[in-house]
PDB file of C-alpha atoms in Angstrom:
ATOM      1  CA  LYS Q   1       4.458   1.207  -1.185  1.00  0.00           C
ATOM      2  CA  ASN Q   2       2.348   0.543  -4.899  1.00  0.00           C
ATOM      3  CA  VAL Q   3       2.299  -3.000  -4.052  1.00  0.00           C
ATOM      4  CA  LEU Q   4       0.466  -1.852  -0.500  1.00  0.00           C
ATOM      5  CA  LEU Q   5      -1.998   0.996  -2.365  1.00  0.00           C
ATOM      6  CA  PHE Q   6      -2.854  -1.357  -5.114  1.00  0.00           C
ATOM      7  CA  GLY Q   7      -3.570  -4.141  -3.207  1.00  0.00           C
ATOM      8  CA  THR Q   8      -5.926  -2.016  -0.646  1.00  0.00           C
ATOM      9  CA  LEU Q   9      -7.709  -0.195  -3.725  1.00  0.00           C
ATOM     10  CA  LEU Q  10      -8.381  -3.266  -5.321  1.00  0.00           C
ATOM     11  CA  SER Q  11      -9.679  -5.051  -2.035  1.00  0.00           C
ATOM     12  CA  GLY Q  12     -11.793  -2.152  -0.640  1.00  0.00           C
ATOM     13  CA  ILE Q  13     -13.417  -2.153  -4.671  1.00  0.00           C
ATOM     14  CA  GLY Q  14     -14.001  -6.056  -5.076  1.00  0.00           C
ATOM     15  CA  LEU Q  15     -15.011  -6.125  -1.705  1.00  0.00           C
ATOM     16  CA  MET Q  16     -18.166  -3.911  -1.947  1.00  0.00           C
ATOM     17  CA  PHE Q  17     -19.352  -4.771  -5.292  1.00  0.00           C
ATOM     18  CA  MET Q  18     -19.185  -8.609  -5.022  1.00  0.00           C
ATOM     19  CA  THR Q  19     -22.317  -8.231  -3.227  1.00  0.00           C
ATOM     20  CA  LEU Q  20     -24.161  -7.775  -6.704  1.00  0.00           C
ATOM     21  CA  LYS Q  21     -26.976 -10.075  -7.442  1.00  0.00           C
ATOM     22  CA  ASN Q  22     -25.599 -11.199 -10.813  1.00  0.00           C
ATOM     23  CA  VAL Q  23     -23.482 -13.696 -10.309  1.00  0.00           C
ATOM     24  CA  PRO Q  24     -21.210 -13.641 -13.087  1.00  0.00           C
ATOM     25  CA  THR Q  25     -20.450  -9.796 -11.945  1.00  0.00           C
ATOM     26  CA  SER Q  26     -19.857 -10.938  -8.457  1.00  0.00           C
ATOM     27  CA  PHE Q  27     -18.025 -13.669  -9.445  1.00  0.00           C
ATOM     28  CA  ILE Q  28     -15.785 -10.694 -11.146  1.00  0.00           C
ATOM     29  CA  PHE Q  29     -15.366  -8.210  -8.039  1.00  0.00           C
ATOM     30  CA  ARG Q  30     -14.872 -11.294  -6.197  1.00  0.00           C
ATOM     31  CA  MET Q  31     -11.448 -12.323  -8.091  1.00  0.00           C
ATOM     32  CA  ILE Q  32     -10.645  -8.342  -7.844  1.00  0.00           C
ATOM     33  CA  HIS Q  33     -11.057  -8.482  -4.362  1.00  0.00           C
ATOM     34  CA  GLU Q  34      -8.626 -11.647  -4.213  1.00  0.00           C
ATOM     35  CA  THR Q  35      -6.388 -10.287  -5.855  1.00  0.00           C
ATOM     36  CA  GLY Q  36      -5.916  -7.047  -3.756  1.00  0.00           C
ATOM     37  CA  ASP Q  37      -5.501  -9.731  -1.026  1.00  0.00           C
ATOM     38  CA  ALA Q  38      -3.038 -11.706  -2.489  1.00  0.00           C
ATOM     39  CA  ALA Q  39      -1.226  -8.399  -2.982  1.00  0.00           C
ATOM     40  CA  MET Q  40      -1.545  -7.519   0.876  1.00  0.00           C
ATOM     41  CA  PHE Q  41      -0.299 -10.543   1.573  1.00  0.00           C
ATOM     42  CA  PHE Q  42       2.426  -9.918  -0.709  1.00  0.00           C
ATOM     43  CA  PHE Q  43       3.310  -6.438   1.113  1.00  0.00           C
ATOM     44  CA  GLN Q  44       3.064  -7.933   4.300  1.00  0.00           C
ATOM     45  CA  ILE Q  45       6.019 -10.729   3.351  1.00  0.00           C
ATOM     46  CA  TYR Q  46       7.867  -8.902   1.241  1.00  0.00           C
ATOM     47  CA  GLY Q  47       6.886  -5.376   1.182  1.00  0.00           C
ATOM     48  CA  ILE Q  48       7.456  -4.210   5.193  1.00  0.00           C
ATOM     49  CA  SER Q  49      11.379  -5.136   4.204  1.00  0.00           C
ATOM     50  CA  LYS Q  50      11.658  -2.205   1.610  1.00  0.00           C
ATOM     51  CA  LEU Q  51       9.414   0.204   3.934  1.00  0.00           C
ATOM     52  CA  PHE Q  52      11.109  -0.176   7.146  1.00  0.00           C
ATOM     53  CA  GLU Q  53      14.466   0.190   8.437  1.00  0.00           C
ATOM     54  CA  LEU Q  54      16.290  -3.616   8.615  1.00  0.00           C
ATOM     55  CA  GLU Q  55      17.423  -2.894  12.347  1.00  0.00           C
ATOM     56  CA  ARG Q  56      13.261  -2.744  12.810  1.00  0.00           C
ATOM     57  CA  ILE Q  57      12.029  -4.848  11.112  1.00  0.00           C
ATOM     58  CA  GLY Q  58      10.993  -7.733  13.641  1.00  0.00           C
ATOM     59  CA  GLY Q  59       9.203  -4.859  15.465  1.00  0.00           C
ATOM     60  CA  ASN Q  60       7.436  -3.786  12.633  1.00  0.00           C
ATOM     61  CA  SER Q  61       6.457  -6.519  10.976  1.00  0.00           C
ATOM     62  CA  SER Q  62       4.860  -7.998  14.285  1.00  0.00           C
ATOM     63  CA  ILE Q  63       3.010  -4.695  14.975  1.00  0.00           C
ATOM     64  CA  VAL Q  64       1.741  -4.866  11.021  1.00  0.00           C
ATOM     65  CA  THR Q  65       0.673  -8.658  11.602  1.00  0.00           C
ATOM     66  CA  PHE Q  66      -0.566  -8.037  14.982  1.00  0.00           C
ATOM     67  CA  VAL Q  67      -2.993  -5.219  13.356  1.00  0.00           C
ATOM     68  CA  ILE Q  68      -4.355  -7.456  10.647  1.00  0.00           C
ATOM     69  CA  ILE Q  69      -5.150 -10.359  13.336  1.00  0.00           C
ATOM     70  CA  ILE Q  70      -6.927  -8.002  15.522  1.00  0.00           C
ATOM     71  CA  GLY Q  71      -8.536  -6.353  12.682  1.00  0.00           C
ATOM     72  CA  GLY Q  72      -9.853  -9.381  10.578  1.00  0.00           C
ATOM     73  CA  SER Q  73     -10.539 -10.860  14.614  1.00  0.00           C
ATOM     74  CA  LEU Q  74     -13.120  -8.018  15.236  1.00  0.00           C
ATOM     75  CA  GLY Q  75     -14.239  -7.825  12.050  1.00  0.00           C
ATOM     76  CA  ALA Q  76     -15.280 -11.352  11.853  1.00  0.00           C
ATOM     77  CA  PHE Q  77     -17.021 -10.681  15.489  1.00  0.00           C
ATOM     78  CA  ILE Q  78     -18.755  -7.306  14.613  1.00  0.00           C
ATOM     79  CA  PHE Q  79     -19.785  -7.612  10.950  1.00  0.00           C
ATOM     80  CA  GLY Q  80     -20.986 -11.218  11.976  1.00  0.00           C
ATOM     81  CA  GLN Q  81     -23.807  -9.406  13.961  1.00  0.00           C
ATOM     82  CA  ILE Q  82     -24.316  -6.885  11.637  1.00  0.00           C
ATOM     83  CA  GLY Q  83     -24.723  -9.584   8.909  1.00  0.00           C
ATOM     84  CA  ALA Q  84     -27.462 -11.705  10.820  1.00  0.00           C
ATOM     85  CA  SER Q  85     -29.287  -8.628  11.721  1.00  0.00           C
ATOM     86  CA  TYR Q  86     -29.623  -6.396   8.712  1.00  0.00           C
ATOM     87  CA  GLY Q  87     -28.182  -8.873   5.514  1.00  0.00           C
ATOM     88  CA  TYR Q  88     -24.796 -10.384   4.953  1.00  0.00           C
ATOM     89  CA  ASN Q  89     -24.170  -7.793   1.995  1.00  0.00           C
ATOM     90  CA  PHE Q  90     -24.113  -4.793   4.146  1.00  0.00           C
ATOM     91  CA  PRO Q  91     -21.047  -5.921   6.437  1.00  0.00           C
ATOM     92  CA  PHE Q  92     -19.178  -6.171   2.546  1.00  0.00           C
ATOM     93  CA  ILE Q  93     -19.991  -2.868   1.873  1.00  0.00           C
ATOM     94  CA  VAL Q  94     -19.591  -1.463   4.692  1.00  0.00           C
ATOM     95  CA  GLY Q  95     -15.722  -3.480   4.801  1.00  0.00           C
ATOM     96  CA  GLY Q  96     -15.307  -1.835   1.390  1.00  0.00           C
ATOM     97  CA  ILE Q  97     -15.620   1.338   2.379  1.00  0.00           C
ATOM     98  CA  THR Q  98     -13.648   0.730   5.415  1.00  0.00           C
ATOM     99  CA  THR Q  99     -10.799  -0.323   3.177  1.00  0.00           C
ATOM    100  CA  LEU Q 100     -10.917   2.437   0.904  1.00  0.00           C
ATOM    101  CA  ILE Q 101     -10.845   4.830   3.811  1.00  0.00           C
ATOM    102  CA  ALA Q 102      -7.434   2.974   4.457  1.00  0.00           C
ATOM    103  CA  PHE Q 103      -6.260   3.463   1.056  1.00  0.00           C
ATOM    104  CA  LEU Q 104      -6.954   6.986   1.292  1.00  0.00           C
ATOM    105  CA  LEU Q 105      -5.303   7.277   4.811  1.00  0.00           C
ATOM    106  CA  THR Q 106      -2.077   5.147   3.371  1.00  0.00           C
ATOM    107  CA  ILE Q 107      -1.954   7.812   0.940  1.00  0.00           C
ATOM    108  CA  LYS Q 108      -2.117  10.564   3.409  1.00  0.00           C
ATOM    109  CA  PHE Q 109       0.514   9.261   5.811  1.00  0.00           C
ATOM    110  CA  THR Q 110       2.850   7.437   3.152  1.00  0.00           C
ATOM    111  CA  HIS Q 111       5.601  10.227   3.848  1.00  0.00           C
ATOM    112  CA  LEU Q 112       6.204   9.341   7.220  1.00  0.00           C
ATOM    113  CA  VAL Q 113       7.395   5.636   5.996  1.00  0.00           C
ATOM    114  CA  LYS Q 114      11.237   5.285   4.521  1.00  0.00           C
ATOM    115  CA  HIS Q 115      10.569   5.324   0.345  1.00  0.00           C
TER     116      HIS Q 115
END
């Protein structure tokens, strides 16, 4: 659970602030974002087995993977068009905000998952 929260928080913050015009600062936030993404991938591979009952791990893992794939595909389709219209930093900021909303929702609903 902590890896999930850590990854979501870092990914969202890094995604929003890597749009800064200062290249070294942007690079630092890119590294923060990638650290968060790595934590999320670690959670996807290892953490799911710790959060859900082992008898249901196949279905739960499939649902998480499906949501990640659909989210990435829809995000690329929608935010690619938004970036072309409004500037390519705008989708990164919106994506960071939605990731931080996911962080808050994860905090709110963690009691529903086996600890």
